[in-house]
Amino acid sequence: MDDASPLELRHLRCLVAIVDTGSFTDAAIELRLSQATVSRTLIALERLLGVKVLHRTSRAVSATAAGMQILAHARHMLAEADEIVHLAATGQTRLQIGHTWSALGRHTAEFQRRWHDRHPDIELHVIRHNTPTAGLAEGLCDLAVLRTPVDTSRFAHALVGYETRYVALASDDPWAARRSIRLDEITSRTLVIDPRTGTTTLGLWPEDDFPQTEYIHDVDDWLAAIVTGRCVGVTTQATATQYRRDGIVYRPLRGTDPVAVNLMWRMRDPHPATYAAVALLTDLYREHA
């Protein structure tokens, strides 16, 4: 490829239009260009790539073998470019809140209802991302709900509330008949932990009295391990609300501090609705304290 003439999206749009419409004439109509411009653009593309991408006759146009491969990549690149344009156009009218496990807990539905009533012009999406920052570091959301320690060197945050801890048990577990469980009792059981995104670590127990552990990497795997009865889990009230499952019960855990719930966002260029979301969620946690 000639470095002085880089490949541009117009080259790819031209190729796709010619193949999809079946002729240079119809491609020119679709692209709102002259037929001569379409021909020159296609020739420029073939020169840039160093391969022939189309078979051309007086009656038909079809992709070459190389052209078919290039066409597939061209469609993907054009779709990605269109998505970038769409995101830029809707970035101020859509708010995406990421979470790792339990969304906004028992406040999820009420948050969504109040948001719709107060901000009908800003579309809200609450999406689970199985990463330590709930998709924020990866650029997958505007705000992230975190119940794990916050990296204050990279992100801004606001404490919106606290949640008590619960023990998750199989419904036929002997402990299921009890009203609550003590923290020190967990050391007699096998504890299932998600080390990437879960809120529970062995730091809750003295170093000389850790429970046996089994590690997983997703809330669904966590639930699957608990329902067998071979493990118990420790989590927040949000999980007990968000993941009600046949075969699993939740009981309050005594002897431990509540878990802080934070909203986190990128320090530079925060979404304009960030502080409205912080205020609303803080109010909901305060109302149900």
Coordinates of C-alpha atoms in Angstrom, one line a residue:
M1 CA 0.0 0.0 0.0
D2 CA 1.3 3.5 -0.9
D3 CA 1.9 5.4 2.4
A4 CA 1.2 8.7 0.5
S5 CA -2.4 7.6 -0.2
P6 CA -3.9 5.9 2.8
L7 CA -6.9 3.6 2.7
E8 CA -10.0 5.6 3.5
L9 CA -13.6 4.6 4.4
R10 CA -14.8 6.1 1.1
H11 CA -12.9 3.4 -0.7
L12 CA -14.6 0.7 1.3
R13 CA -18.0 2.3 1.0
C14 CA -17.6 2.4 -2.7
L15 CA -16.6 -1.3 -2.9
V16 CA -19.6 -2.3 -0.8
A17 CA -22.0 -0.2 -2.7
I18 CA -20.9 -1.6 -6.1
V19 CA -21.2 -5.2 -4.9
D20 CA -24.6 -4.7 -3.1
T21 CA -26.2 -2.7 -6.0
G22 CA -24.6 -4.8 -8.8
S23 CA -23.4 -1.9 -10.9
F24 CA -21.3 1.2 -10.9
T25 CA -24.3 3.2 -12.0
D26 CA -26.5 2.2 -9.1
A27 CA -23.7 2.5 -6.7
A28 CA -23.2 6.1 -7.9
I29 CA -26.9 6.8 -7.2
E30 CA -26.8 5.3 -3.7
L31 CA -23.6 7.2 -2.8
R32 CA -24.8 10.4 -4.5
L33 CA -21.7 10.6 -6.6
S34 CA -21.0 10.6 -10.3
Q35 CA -20.3 7.3 -12.0
A36 CA -16.9 8.6 -12.9
T37 CA -16.1 9.2 -9.3
V38 CA -17.1 5.7 -8.3
S39 CA -14.9 4.3 -11.0
R40 CA -11.9 6.3 -10.0
T41 CA -12.4 5.4 -6.3
L42 CA -12.6 1.7 -7.1
I43 CA -9.4 2.0 -9.2
A44 CA -7.7 3.8 -6.4
L45 CA -8.7 1.1 -4.0
E46 CA -7.2 -1.6 -6.2
R47 CA -4.0 0.3 -6.6
L48 CA -3.7 0.8 -2.8
L49 CA -4.3 -2.9 -2.1
G50 CA -2.3 -4.1 -5.0
V51 CA -5.0 -6.7 -5.9
K52 CA -8.0 -6.8 -8.2
V53 CA -11.1 -6.8 -6.1
L54 CA -13.8 -6.9 -8.8
H55 CA -14.6 -8.8 -12.0
R56 CA -16.1 -6.2 -14.4
T57 CA -18.0 -7.0 -17.6
S58 CA -20.5 -4.9 -19.7
R59 CA -23.3 -6.9 -18.0
A60 CA -22.2 -7.7 -14.5
V61 CA -19.9 -6.9 -11.6
S62 CA -18.7 -9.6 -9.1
A63 CA -16.1 -9.8 -6.4
T64 CA -12.8 -11.7 -7.0
A65 CA -11.6 -14.2 -4.4
A66 CA -9.5 -11.5 -2.9
G67 CA -12.3 -9.1 -3.1
M68 CA -14.6 -11.4 -1.2
Q69 CA -12.2 -11.4 1.7
I70 CA -11.7 -7.7 1.6
L71 CA -15.4 -7.1 1.3
A72 CA -16.1 -9.0 4.6
H73 CA -13.5 -6.9 6.5
A74 CA -14.9 -3.7 4.8
R75 CA -18.4 -4.4 6.0
H76 CA -17.1 -4.9 9.6
M77 CA -15.0 -1.7 9.5
L78 CA -17.9 0.4 8.1
A79 CA -20.2 -1.0 10.8
E80 CA -17.7 0.0 13.5
A81 CA -17.3 3.5 12.0
D82 CA -21.1 3.9 11.9
E83 CA -21.3 2.8 15.5
I84 CA -18.7 5.5 16.5
V85 CA -20.7 8.1 14.8
H86 CA -23.9 6.8 16.6
L87 CA -22.2 6.9 20.0
A88 CA -20.9 10.4 19.4
A89 CA -24.4 11.5 18.5
T90 CA -26.2 9.8 21.4
G91 CA -23.5 10.1 24.1
Q92 CA -25.3 12.9 25.8
T93 CA -28.7 11.3 25.6
R94 CA -27.8 7.8 26.9
L95 CA -26.4 6.9 30.3
Q96 CA -24.8 3.5 30.7
I97 CA -24.3 2.2 34.3
G98 CA -22.1 -0.9 34.6
H99 CA -22.1 -3.4 37.5
T100 CA -20.3 -6.7 38.2
W101 CA -22.9 -8.7 40.1
S102 CA -26.0 -7.1 41.5
A103 CA -26.8 -3.8 39.7
L104 CA -28.3 -1.4 42.2
G105 CA -29.6 -4.1 44.4
R106 CA -33.1 -3.6 45.8
H107 CA -33.0 0.0 44.4
T108 CA -32.6 -1.1 40.8
A109 CA -36.3 -0.9 39.7
E110 CA -37.0 2.3 41.6
F111 CA -33.9 3.9 40.3
Q112 CA -35.0 3.1 36.7
R113 CA -38.5 4.4 37.3
R114 CA -37.5 7.6 38.9
W115 CA -34.8 8.2 36.3
H116 CA -37.3 7.8 33.5
D117 CA -39.7 10.3 35.2
R118 CA -37.0 12.9 35.9
H119 CA -34.8 12.5 32.9
P120 CA -37.0 11.3 30.0
D121 CA -34.5 12.7 27.5
I122 CA -31.6 10.5 28.8
E123 CA -32.0 6.8 28.0
L124 CA -30.7 4.6 30.9
H125 CA -29.0 1.3 30.5
V126 CA -27.9 -0.9 33.5
I127 CA -25.5 -3.6 32.2
R128 CA -23.5 -6.3 33.8
H129 CA -19.8 -6.5 32.9
N130 CA -17.6 -9.1 34.4
T131 CA -14.5 -7.0 34.9
P132 CA -13.0 -5.5 38.1
T133 CA -14.3 -2.0 37.2
A134 CA -17.6 -3.2 35.8
G135 CA -16.7 -2.1 32.3
L136 CA -15.5 1.4 33.2
A137 CA -11.8 0.9 32.5
E138 CA -12.7 -0.8 29.2
G139 CA -14.9 2.1 28.0
L140 CA -18.1 0.0 28.2
C141 CA -20.0 2.3 30.5
D142 CA -20.2 5.9 31.8
L143 CA -20.6 5.0 35.5
A144 CA -19.9 1.9 37.4
V145 CA -21.4 0.5 40.6
L146 CA -18.7 -1.0 42.8
R147 CA -18.8 -2.8 46.1
T148 CA -15.1 -3.5 46.1
P149 CA -12.2 -1.1 46.8
V150 CA -12.0 1.9 44.5
D151 CA -8.9 3.0 42.6
T152 CA -8.9 6.7 43.4
S153 CA -5.8 7.3 41.4
R154 CA -7.6 6.5 38.1
F155 CA -11.3 7.3 38.8
A156 CA -13.5 9.7 40.6
H157 CA -16.1 8.3 42.9
A158 CA -19.0 9.0 45.3
L159 CA -20.1 6.9 48.2
V160 CA -23.8 6.4 47.8
G161 CA -24.6 3.9 50.6
Y162 CA -23.9 0.7 52.5
E163 CA -25.2 -2.8 52.3
T164 CA -25.2 -5.5 55.0
R165 CA -23.6 -8.9 54.3
Y166 CA -25.5 -12.1 53.8
V167 CA -24.7 -15.8 53.7
A168 CA -25.9 -17.8 50.7
L169 CA -26.9 -21.4 51.4
A170 CA -28.5 -24.3 49.7
S171 CA -32.1 -24.4 50.8
D172 CA -31.7 -27.8 52.4
D173 CA -28.6 -26.8 54.3
P174 CA -29.0 -27.2 58.1
W175 CA -28.2 -23.5 58.5
A176 CA -31.1 -22.6 56.3
A177 CA -33.5 -23.0 59.3
R178 CA -31.6 -20.3 61.2
R179 CA -32.3 -16.6 61.2
S180 CA -28.7 -15.5 60.9
I181 CA -25.1 -16.8 60.8
R182 CA -22.0 -15.6 62.7
L183 CA -18.9 -14.7 60.7
D184 CA -16.7 -17.1 62.7
E185 CA -18.9 -20.0 61.9
I186 CA -18.0 -19.8 58.2
T187 CA -14.5 -21.2 59.0
S188 CA -16.1 -24.6 59.4
R189 CA -17.4 -24.6 55.8
T190 CA -16.0 -24.3 52.3
L191 CA -16.4 -20.8 51.0
V192 CA -16.9 -20.0 47.3
I193 CA -15.2 -16.8 46.3
D194 CA -15.0 -14.7 43.1
P195 CA -11.5 -13.1 43.4
R196 CA -11.9 -10.8 40.4
T197 CA -15.3 -9.1 41.1
G198 CA -16.7 -10.5 44.3
T199 CA -17.0 -8.5 47.6
T200 CA -15.7 -11.3 49.8
T201 CA -12.0 -11.9 50.6
L202 CA -10.2 -13.9 53.2
G203 CA -9.3 -10.7 54.9
L204 CA -12.6 -10.9 56.8
W205 CA -11.1 -13.7 59.0
P206 CA -7.9 -14.0 61.1
E207 CA -4.9 -15.3 59.3
D208 CA -4.8 -18.4 61.4
D209 CA -8.5 -19.2 60.9
F210 CA -9.3 -19.0 57.2
P211 CA -12.2 -21.1 55.8
Q212 CA -11.5 -23.6 53.0
T213 CA -12.1 -21.9 49.7
E214 CA -13.2 -22.7 46.2
Y215 CA -12.6 -20.0 43.5
I216 CA -14.9 -19.1 40.6
H217 CA -15.1 -16.1 38.2
D218 CA -18.7 -15.3 37.7
V219 CA -21.9 -14.9 39.7
D220 CA -23.6 -17.7 37.8
D221 CA -20.8 -20.1 38.7
W222 CA -21.0 -18.9 42.3
L223 CA -24.7 -19.7 42.5
A224 CA -24.2 -23.1 40.8
A225 CA -21.5 -24.1 43.5
I226 CA -23.8 -23.0 46.4
V227 CA -26.9 -24.8 45.2
T228 CA -25.1 -28.1 45.3
G229 CA -24.7 -27.7 49.1
R230 CA -20.9 -28.3 49.1
C231 CA -20.2 -24.6 49.5
V232 CA -21.6 -21.4 51.1
G233 CA -21.1 -17.9 49.9
V234 CA -20.8 -14.5 51.6
T235 CA -22.2 -11.5 49.7
T236 CA -24.1 -8.3 50.0
Q237 CA -27.8 -7.6 50.5
A238 CA -27.9 -6.6 46.8
T239 CA -27.1 -10.1 45.6
A240 CA -29.8 -11.5 47.9
T241 CA -32.3 -9.2 46.2
Q242 CA -31.1 -9.5 42.6
Y243 CA -30.4 -13.3 42.5
R244 CA -33.3 -15.1 44.0
R245 CA -33.0 -18.8 42.9
D246 CA -34.8 -22.0 43.6
G247 CA -32.6 -24.1 45.9
I248 CA -30.8 -21.1 47.5
V249 CA -31.6 -19.0 50.6
Y250 CA -29.9 -16.0 52.1
R251 CA -29.4 -15.3 55.8
P252 CA -27.9 -12.2 57.5
L253 CA -24.2 -12.5 58.5
R254 CA -23.4 -11.2 62.0
G255 CA -20.0 -9.9 63.1
T256 CA -18.9 -8.0 60.1
D257 CA -19.0 -4.4 58.9
P258 CA -21.4 -3.4 56.0
V259 CA -20.1 -3.0 52.5
A260 CA -19.6 0.4 51.0
V261 CA -21.3 1.0 47.6
N262 CA -19.7 3.5 45.3
L263 CA -20.5 5.0 41.9
M264 CA -17.3 5.5 39.9
W265 CA -16.5 7.5 36.8
R266 CA -13.6 8.6 34.7
M267 CA -12.0 11.8 36.0
R268 CA -11.8 13.5 32.7
D269 CA -15.0 14.4 30.7
P270 CA -17.6 12.7 32.9
H271 CA -21.1 12.2 31.5
P272 CA -23.2 15.3 32.1
A273 CA -25.8 13.2 34.0
T274 CA -23.2 11.8 36.4
Y275 CA -24.1 13.9 39.4
A276 CA -27.8 13.5 38.9
A277 CA -27.3 9.7 39.0
V278 CA -25.2 10.0 42.2
A279 CA -27.8 12.2 43.9
L280 CA -30.7 9.8 43.0
L281 CA -29.0 6.7 44.1
T282 CA -27.8 8.3 47.4
D283 CA -31.3 9.4 48.1
L284 CA -32.6 5.8 47.6
Y285 CA -30.0 4.3 49.9
R286 CA -30.8 7.0 52.5
E287 CA -34.6 6.4 52.3
H288 CA -34.1 2.6 52.9
A289 CA -31.3 2.9 55.5

